[in-house]
GROMACS .gro file of C-alpha atoms in nm:
model
  311
    1MET     CA    1   1.145  -0.151   2.507
    2ASN     CA    2   0.796  -0.002   2.571
    3ARG     CA    3   0.723   0.263   2.831
    4GLU     CA    4   0.713  -0.003   3.111
    5GLY     CA    5   1.046  -0.134   3.012
    6LYS     CA    6   0.926  -0.457   2.860
    7SER     CA    7   1.068  -0.595   2.538
    8LEU     CA    8   0.852  -0.558   2.229
    9GLY     CA    9   1.019  -0.843   2.058
   10HIS     CA   10   1.222  -0.837   1.733
   11GLY     CA   11   1.128  -0.557   1.494
   12PRO     CA   12   1.288  -0.366   1.203
   13GLY     CA   13   1.432  -0.093   1.449
   14ASP     CA   14   1.591  -0.331   1.692
   15SER     CA   15   1.943  -0.309   1.558
   16LEU     CA   16   1.939   0.058   1.445
   17VAL     CA   17   2.092   0.200   1.759
   18GLY     CA   18   2.419   0.022   1.683
   19ASP     CA   19   2.415   0.094   1.311
   20LEU     CA   20   2.386   0.480   1.313
   21GLY     CA   21   2.751   0.533   1.227
   22PRO     CA   22   2.931   0.854   1.297
   23ALA     CA   23   2.646   1.085   1.214
   24LEU     CA   24   2.631   1.398   1.425
   25GLY     CA   25   2.404   1.691   1.517
   26ARG     CA   26   2.058   1.724   1.354
   27GLU     CA   27   2.103   1.423   1.122
   28LEU     CA   28   2.178   1.186   1.426
   29GLY     CA   29   1.871   1.316   1.586
   30ILE     CA   30   1.642   1.240   1.295
   31GLU     CA   31   1.793   0.894   1.241
   32ARG     CA   32   1.718   0.811   1.607
   33LYS     CA   33   1.372   0.943   1.578
   34LEU     CA   34   1.290   0.741   1.279
   35ALA     CA   35   1.457   0.435   1.450
   36ARG     CA   36   1.212   0.484   1.736
   37ILE     CA   37   0.928   0.481   1.494
   38LEU     CA   38   1.043   0.170   1.331
   39LEU     CA   39   1.106  -0.007   1.665
   40ASP     CA   40   0.753   0.084   1.779
   41LEU     CA   41   0.604  -0.011   1.451
   42GLY     CA   42   0.766  -0.350   1.448
   43ASN     CA   43   0.599  -0.575   1.188
   44ARG     CA   44   0.264  -0.377   1.190
   45PRO     CA   45   0.111  -0.194   0.888
   46LEU     CA   46   0.140   0.189   0.874
   47MET     CA   47  -0.097   0.465   0.763
   48VAL     CA   48   0.031   0.817   0.659
   49ILE     CA   49  -0.234   1.086   0.627
   50GLY     CA   50  -0.216   1.449   0.526
   51PRO     CA   51  -0.290   1.706   0.260
   52PRO     CA   52  -0.094   1.732  -0.071
   53GLY     CA   53   0.259   1.880  -0.039
   54SER     CA   54   0.283   1.814   0.337
   55GLY     CA   55   0.567   1.565   0.331
   56LYS     CA   56   0.387   1.233   0.328
   57THR     CA   57   0.592   1.080   0.051
   58THR     CA   58   0.921   1.216   0.191
   59ILE     CA   59   0.873   1.058   0.540
   60VAL     CA   60   0.713   0.729   0.429
   61THR     CA   61   0.988   0.663   0.176
   62ALA     CA   62   1.257   0.762   0.428
   63LEU     CA   63   1.116   0.523   0.667
   64GLY     CA   64   1.100   0.249   0.401
   65LEU     CA   65   1.463   0.310   0.300
   66MET     CA   66   1.581   0.279   0.656
   67ARG     CA   67   1.391  -0.035   0.711
   68LEU     CA   68   1.546  -0.171   0.395
   69ARG     CA   69   1.897  -0.086   0.540
   70LEU     CA   70   1.811  -0.285   0.853
   71VAL     CA   71   1.628  -0.593   0.733
   72GLY     CA   72   1.721  -0.622   0.363
   73SER     CA   73   1.454  -0.764   0.133
   74SER     CA   74   1.282  -0.513  -0.098
   75MET     CA   75   1.081  -0.200  -0.106
   76THR     CA   76   0.821  -0.137  -0.373
   77TYR     CA   77   0.678   0.218  -0.397
   78VAL     CA   78   0.354   0.263  -0.591
   79THR     CA   79   0.261   0.611  -0.726
   80HIS     CA   80   0.097   0.784  -1.012
   81LYS     CA   81   0.363   1.064  -1.015
   82PRO     CA   82   0.684   0.997  -1.235
   83SER     CA   83   0.857   1.268  -1.046
   84ASP     CA   84   0.833   1.078  -0.724
   85VAL     CA   85   1.017   0.760  -0.853
   86VAL     CA   86   1.248   0.595  -0.598
   87GLY     CA   87   1.492   0.340  -0.733
   88ALA     CA   88   1.427   0.161  -1.064
   89VAL     CA   89   1.084   0.180  -1.244
   90THR     CA   90   0.946  -0.170  -1.292
   91SER     CA   91   0.628  -0.378  -1.307
   92ILE     CA   92   0.552  -0.656  -1.059
   93PRO     CA   93   0.315  -0.922  -1.194
   94THR     CA   94   0.090  -1.095  -0.946
   95PRO     CA   95   0.061  -1.472  -0.973
   96TRP     CA   96  -0.287  -1.590  -1.091
   97SER     CA   97  -0.293  -1.834  -0.795
   98CYS     CA   98  -0.314  -1.525  -0.569
   99VAL     CA   99  -0.572  -1.353  -0.776
  100ARG     CA  100  -0.828  -1.612  -0.891
  101ASP     CA  101  -1.001  -1.653  -0.552
  102ASN     CA  102  -1.023  -1.275  -0.521
  103LEU     CA  103  -1.099  -1.166  -0.872
  104PHE     CA  104  -1.424  -1.015  -0.760
  105LEU     CA  105  -1.234  -0.760  -0.532
  106ILE     CA  106  -1.026  -0.647  -0.818
  107LEU     CA  107  -1.304  -0.600  -1.074
  108ASP     CA  108  -1.549  -0.453  -0.815
  109SER     CA  109  -1.305  -0.187  -0.712
  110TYR     CA  110  -1.374   0.017  -1.025
  111GLU     CA  111  -1.747  -0.055  -1.090
  112GLU     CA  112  -2.000  -0.221  -0.864
  113LEU     CA  113  -2.067  -0.588  -0.980
  114SER     CA  114  -2.298  -0.695  -0.706
  115ALA     CA  115  -2.609  -0.577  -0.905
  116ARG     CA  116  -2.489  -0.778  -1.213
  117PRO     CA  117  -2.543  -1.144  -1.120
  118GLY     CA  118  -2.463  -1.274  -1.470
  119ILE     CA  119  -2.107  -1.123  -1.452
  120THR     CA  120  -2.063  -1.206  -1.080
  121LEU     CA  121  -2.135  -1.575  -1.159
  122LEU     CA  122  -1.874  -1.579  -1.430
  123VAL     CA  123  -1.628  -1.412  -1.205
  124SER     CA  124  -1.689  -1.663  -0.928
  125MET     CA  125  -1.583  -1.947  -1.161
  126ALA     CA  126  -1.231  -1.804  -1.198
  127TYR     CA  127  -1.096  -2.022  -0.904
  128ARG     CA  128  -1.159  -2.338  -1.114
  129PHE     CA  129  -0.887  -2.235  -1.362
  130ARG     CA  130  -0.519  -2.302  -1.278
  131ALA     CA  131  -0.396  -2.034  -1.525
  132TYR     CA  132  -0.503  -1.677  -1.630
  133SER     CA  133  -0.472  -1.780  -1.992
  134SER     CA  134  -0.707  -2.082  -1.942
  135TYR     CA  135  -0.976  -1.864  -1.794
  136VAL     CA  136  -0.937  -1.611  -2.084
  137ARG     CA  137  -0.981  -1.892  -2.331
  138TYR     CA  138  -1.290  -2.002  -2.160
  139LEU     CA  139  -1.438  -1.651  -2.173
  140ARG     CA  140  -1.343  -1.631  -2.547
  141TYR     CA  141  -1.537  -1.955  -2.609
  142LEU     CA  142  -1.842  -1.815  -2.418
  143ALA     CA  143  -1.814  -1.482  -2.608
  144ARG     CA  144  -1.845  -1.654  -2.947
  145ASN     CA  145  -2.219  -1.656  -2.881
  146PRO     CA  146  -2.319  -1.288  -2.954
  147ARG     CA  147  -2.602  -1.318  -2.690
  148ASN     CA  148  -2.358  -1.372  -2.414
  149ALA     CA  149  -2.276  -1.011  -2.346
  150HIS     CA  150  -2.151  -1.079  -1.991
  151ALA     CA  151  -1.861  -1.296  -2.121
  152LEU     CA  152  -1.773  -1.030  -2.377
  153TRP     CA  153  -1.767  -0.755  -2.116
  154LEU     CA  154  -1.557  -0.964  -1.879
  155LEU     CA  155  -1.325  -1.056  -2.152
  156GLY     CA  156  -1.254  -0.687  -2.202
  157ARG     CA  157  -1.187  -0.641  -1.835
  158MET     CA  158  -0.949  -0.940  -1.818
  159ALA     CA  159  -0.756  -0.796  -2.112
  160LEU     CA  160  -0.671  -0.494  -1.879
  161LEU     CA  161  -0.499  -0.750  -1.641
  162ARG     CA  162  -0.257  -0.864  -1.913
  163GLY     CA  163   0.091  -0.806  -1.775
  164VAL     CA  164  -0.050  -0.732  -1.433
  165VAL     CA  165  -0.113  -1.099  -1.374
  166THR     CA  166   0.096  -1.384  -1.462
  167ASP     CA  167   0.059  -1.764  -1.470
  168GLU     CA  168   0.404  -1.801  -1.316
  169ASN     CA  169   0.401  -1.869  -0.943
  170ASN     CA  170   0.763  -1.771  -0.899
  171VAL     CA  171   0.798  -1.421  -1.040
  172GLY     CA  172   1.169  -1.398  -0.947
  173GLU     CA  173   1.361  -1.167  -0.724
  174ARG     CA  174   1.259  -0.808  -0.684
  175GLY     CA  175   1.496  -0.512  -0.704
  176LYS     CA  176   1.592  -0.385  -0.363
  177VAL     CA  177   1.420  -0.036  -0.429
  178ALA     CA  178   1.166  -0.013  -0.702
  179THR     CA  179   0.878   0.206  -0.814
  180VAL     CA  180   0.566   0.101  -0.997
  181ILE     CA  181   0.391   0.383  -1.178
  182VAL     CA  182   0.021   0.328  -1.206
  183SER     CA  183  -0.209   0.508  -1.443
  184ARG     CA  184  -0.509   0.711  -1.319
  185ASP     CA  185  -0.761   0.487  -1.499
  186VAL     CA  186  -0.924   0.152  -1.449
  187ARG     CA  187  -0.597  -0.043  -1.520
  188GLY     CA  188  -0.422   0.161  -1.240
  189VAL     CA  189  -0.703   0.052  -0.999
  190TYR     CA  190  -0.666  -0.304  -1.097
  191THR     CA  191  -0.285  -0.289  -1.063
  192VAL     CA  192  -0.314  -0.150  -0.703
  193MET     CA  193  -0.559  -0.424  -0.610
  194THR     CA  194  -0.347  -0.695  -0.745
  195LEU     CA  195  -0.034  -0.568  -0.566
  196VAL     CA  196  -0.227  -0.560  -0.231
  197LEU     CA  197  -0.331  -0.921  -0.295
  198ASN     CA  198   0.020  -1.006  -0.388
  199SER     CA  199   0.147  -0.876  -0.056
  200MET     CA  200  -0.118  -1.070   0.129
  201CYS     CA  201   0.026  -1.386  -0.029
  202ARG     CA  202   0.382  -1.284   0.048
  203GLN     CA  203   0.360  -1.167   0.405
  204ASP     CA  204   0.643  -1.409   0.505
  205ALA     CA  205   0.880  -1.260   0.253
  206ASN     CA  206   0.918  -0.933   0.440
  207ASP     CA  207   0.884  -0.732   0.111
  208LEU     CA  208   0.745  -0.387   0.188
  209LEU     CA  209   0.474  -0.233  -0.037
  210ILE     CA  210   0.412   0.148  -0.014
  211LEU     CA  211   0.083   0.266  -0.166
  212ASP     CA  212   0.100   0.641  -0.225
  213ASP     CA  213  -0.222   0.842  -0.272
  214VAL     CA  214  -0.433   0.568  -0.405
  215SER     CA  215  -0.737   0.787  -0.335
  216ILE     CA  216  -0.652   0.987  -0.643
  217LEU     CA  217  -0.729   0.686  -0.859
  218PRO     CA  218  -1.097   0.640  -0.995
  219MET     CA  219  -1.169   0.379  -0.727
  220ARG     CA  220  -1.516   0.341  -0.587
  221GLU     CA  221  -1.551   0.502  -0.243
  222GLU     CA  222  -1.671   0.166  -0.106
  223ALA     CA  223  -1.381  -0.013  -0.256
  224LEU     CA  224  -1.133   0.238  -0.112
  225LEU     CA  225  -1.277   0.188   0.227
  226ARG     CA  226  -1.240  -0.189   0.167
  227VAL     CA  227  -0.881  -0.150   0.072
  228THR     CA  228  -0.806   0.052   0.381
  229ARG     CA  229  -0.958  -0.215   0.595
  230ILE     CA  230  -0.773  -0.494   0.413
  231VAL     CA  231  -0.435  -0.305   0.457
  232ARG     CA  232  -0.491  -0.281   0.829
  233GLY     CA  233  -0.445  -0.660   0.842
  234VAL     CA  234  -0.147  -0.690   0.604
  235THR     CA  235   0.175  -0.640   0.792
  236ASN     CA  236   0.398  -0.561   0.482
  237VAL     CA  237   0.184  -0.282   0.335
  238TRP     CA  238   0.208   0.099   0.422
  239MET     CA  239  -0.060   0.320   0.285
  240VAL     CA  240  -0.049   0.695   0.217
  241MET     CA  241  -0.364   0.893   0.171
  242HIS     CA  242  -0.496   1.252   0.153
  243SER     CA  243  -0.780   1.162   0.384
  244ILE     CA  244  -0.968   0.866   0.529
  245GLY     CA  245  -1.308   1.005   0.455
  246GLY     CA  246  -1.545   0.983   0.751
  247LEU     CA  247  -1.319   0.752   0.955
  248SER     CA  248  -1.149   0.880   1.259
  249ILE     CA  249  -0.799   0.814   1.364
  250GLU     CA  250  -0.916   0.566   1.636
  251GLU     CA  251  -1.108   0.365   1.383
  252LEU     CA  252  -0.791   0.293   1.188
  253ASN     CA  253  -0.648   0.111   1.479
  254ILE     CA  254  -0.293   0.089   1.343
  255PRO     CA  255   0.013   0.308   1.379
  256THR     CA  256  -0.050   0.635   1.198
  257ILE     CA  257   0.156   0.939   1.091
  258ILE     CA  258  -0.027   1.273   1.059
  259THR     CA  259   0.128   1.564   0.851
  260ASN     CA  260  -0.047   1.895   0.931
  261HIS     CA  261  -0.377   1.711   0.878
  262SER     CA  262  -0.732   1.871   0.874
  263GLY     CA  263  -1.069   1.733   0.785
  264PRO     CA  264  -1.290   1.450   0.927
  265ALA     CA  265  -1.000   1.242   1.048
  266LYS     CA  266  -0.905   1.517   1.282
  267SER     CA  267  -1.242   1.676   1.359
  268LEU     CA  268  -1.401   1.342   1.450
  269SER     CA  269  -1.103   1.228   1.671
  270ARG     CA  270  -1.100   1.257   2.043
  271LEU     CA  271  -0.731   1.329   1.984
  272ARG     CA  272  -0.790   1.647   1.799
  273ASP     CA  273  -0.622   1.871   2.070
  274LEU     CA  274  -0.308   1.665   2.006
  275LEU     CA  275  -0.347   1.681   1.624
  276ASN     CA  276  -0.397   2.048   1.636
  277GLN     CA  277  -0.031   2.076   1.758
  278VAL     CA  278   0.103   1.947   1.419
  279ARG     CA  279   0.223   2.256   1.233
  280PRO     CA  280   0.323   2.286   0.870
  281GLY     CA  281   0.637   2.118   0.805
  282GLU     CA  282   0.593   1.868   1.086
  283ALA     CA  283   0.465   1.509   1.107
  284LEU     CA  284   0.334   1.333   1.422
  285TYR     CA  285   0.380   0.958   1.467
  286MET     CA  286   0.097   0.802   1.673
  287GLY     CA  287   0.203   0.441   1.745
  288VAL     CA  288   0.149   0.155   1.974
  289ASN     CA  289   0.373   0.266   2.264
  290ASP     CA  290   0.534   0.580   2.138
  291GLN     CA  291   0.429   0.928   2.009
  292LEU     CA  292   0.677   1.165   1.857
  293LYS     CA  293   0.706   1.466   1.619
  294VAL     CA  294   0.964   1.506   1.340
  295LYS     CA  295   1.054   1.808   1.114
  296ILE     CA  296   1.009   1.721   0.749
  297ARG     CA  297   1.306   1.929   0.642
  298ASP     CA  298   1.525   1.698   0.859
  299VAL     CA  299   1.370   1.390   0.702
  300VAL     CA  300   1.446   1.535   0.347
  301GLU     CA  301   1.829   1.542   0.425
  302LEU     CA  302   1.829   1.192   0.565
  303ARG     CA  303   1.621   1.060   0.267
  304LYS     CA  304   1.879   1.196   0.023
  305ARG     CA  305   2.156   1.018   0.208
  306LEU     CA  306   1.972   0.693   0.223
  307LEU     CA  307   1.893   0.717  -0.153
  308ASN     CA  308   2.268   0.770  -0.226
  309GLU     CA  309   2.350   0.462  -0.031
  310LYS     CA  310   2.131   0.262  -0.277
  311GLN     CA  311   2.295   0.398  -0.590
   0.00000   0.00000   0.00000
């Protein structure tokens, strides 16, 4: 229900009230708070913003695990920190059919291609090839001419996508809870971009993708802003960031969690008086029909229990 008492429709939190079990005291309180967040969130994307060490990973993974308990399917958590692993470490190849029309977005995320028309032309031809391997063979054929530096350069970039992209359209079932560890280099940037495209192609599968601190990767600032805007329209992607640059909270226009945040996102926001109330160890959810504050230490305890349920 929203504040006017009208139904918000079916969402991941709709059945939680009857699924809390016999939990008592503070744990019951935090479960009900996260249930309210999930109910208000529904099938919308989520942004989590805050400085390092403020509890962003804790609260976003706890929400993801609770969502998984309710609606099943899978949760894929993407991080560059091995210490933050949740579930099994895995790799998730993205079908070429989901990548070929958007190959420019992937390659342009690390280095600008708009000023290199020869390479841009070759990239734009990718959609003609039904398989990643066929496109690579085509580039190898062109690269046999030593004067075709563009094909040789692009061939090297496509090699970084080996294992990240697959010719198989059906990549099989994912694990219920899995972590993809990305490297802080060009391959890590490409991996994140392909996973976002994969989620765009699989929005009907209800598989949740959580991108944690992708701003730490060597991604171009323009590309990072582009990813932020793309994610706002992808219902099964949650994004965690240290900051959102010069954007304000209002410009995100999606449900947002703030953890003791400072910087442009707060100083440029007309809601800064509200954001200033977020103390260390707290997180504020600013949603569609609901706003509430939670304590990170309570979320830590709940997250441990949810993880034990999955073992």
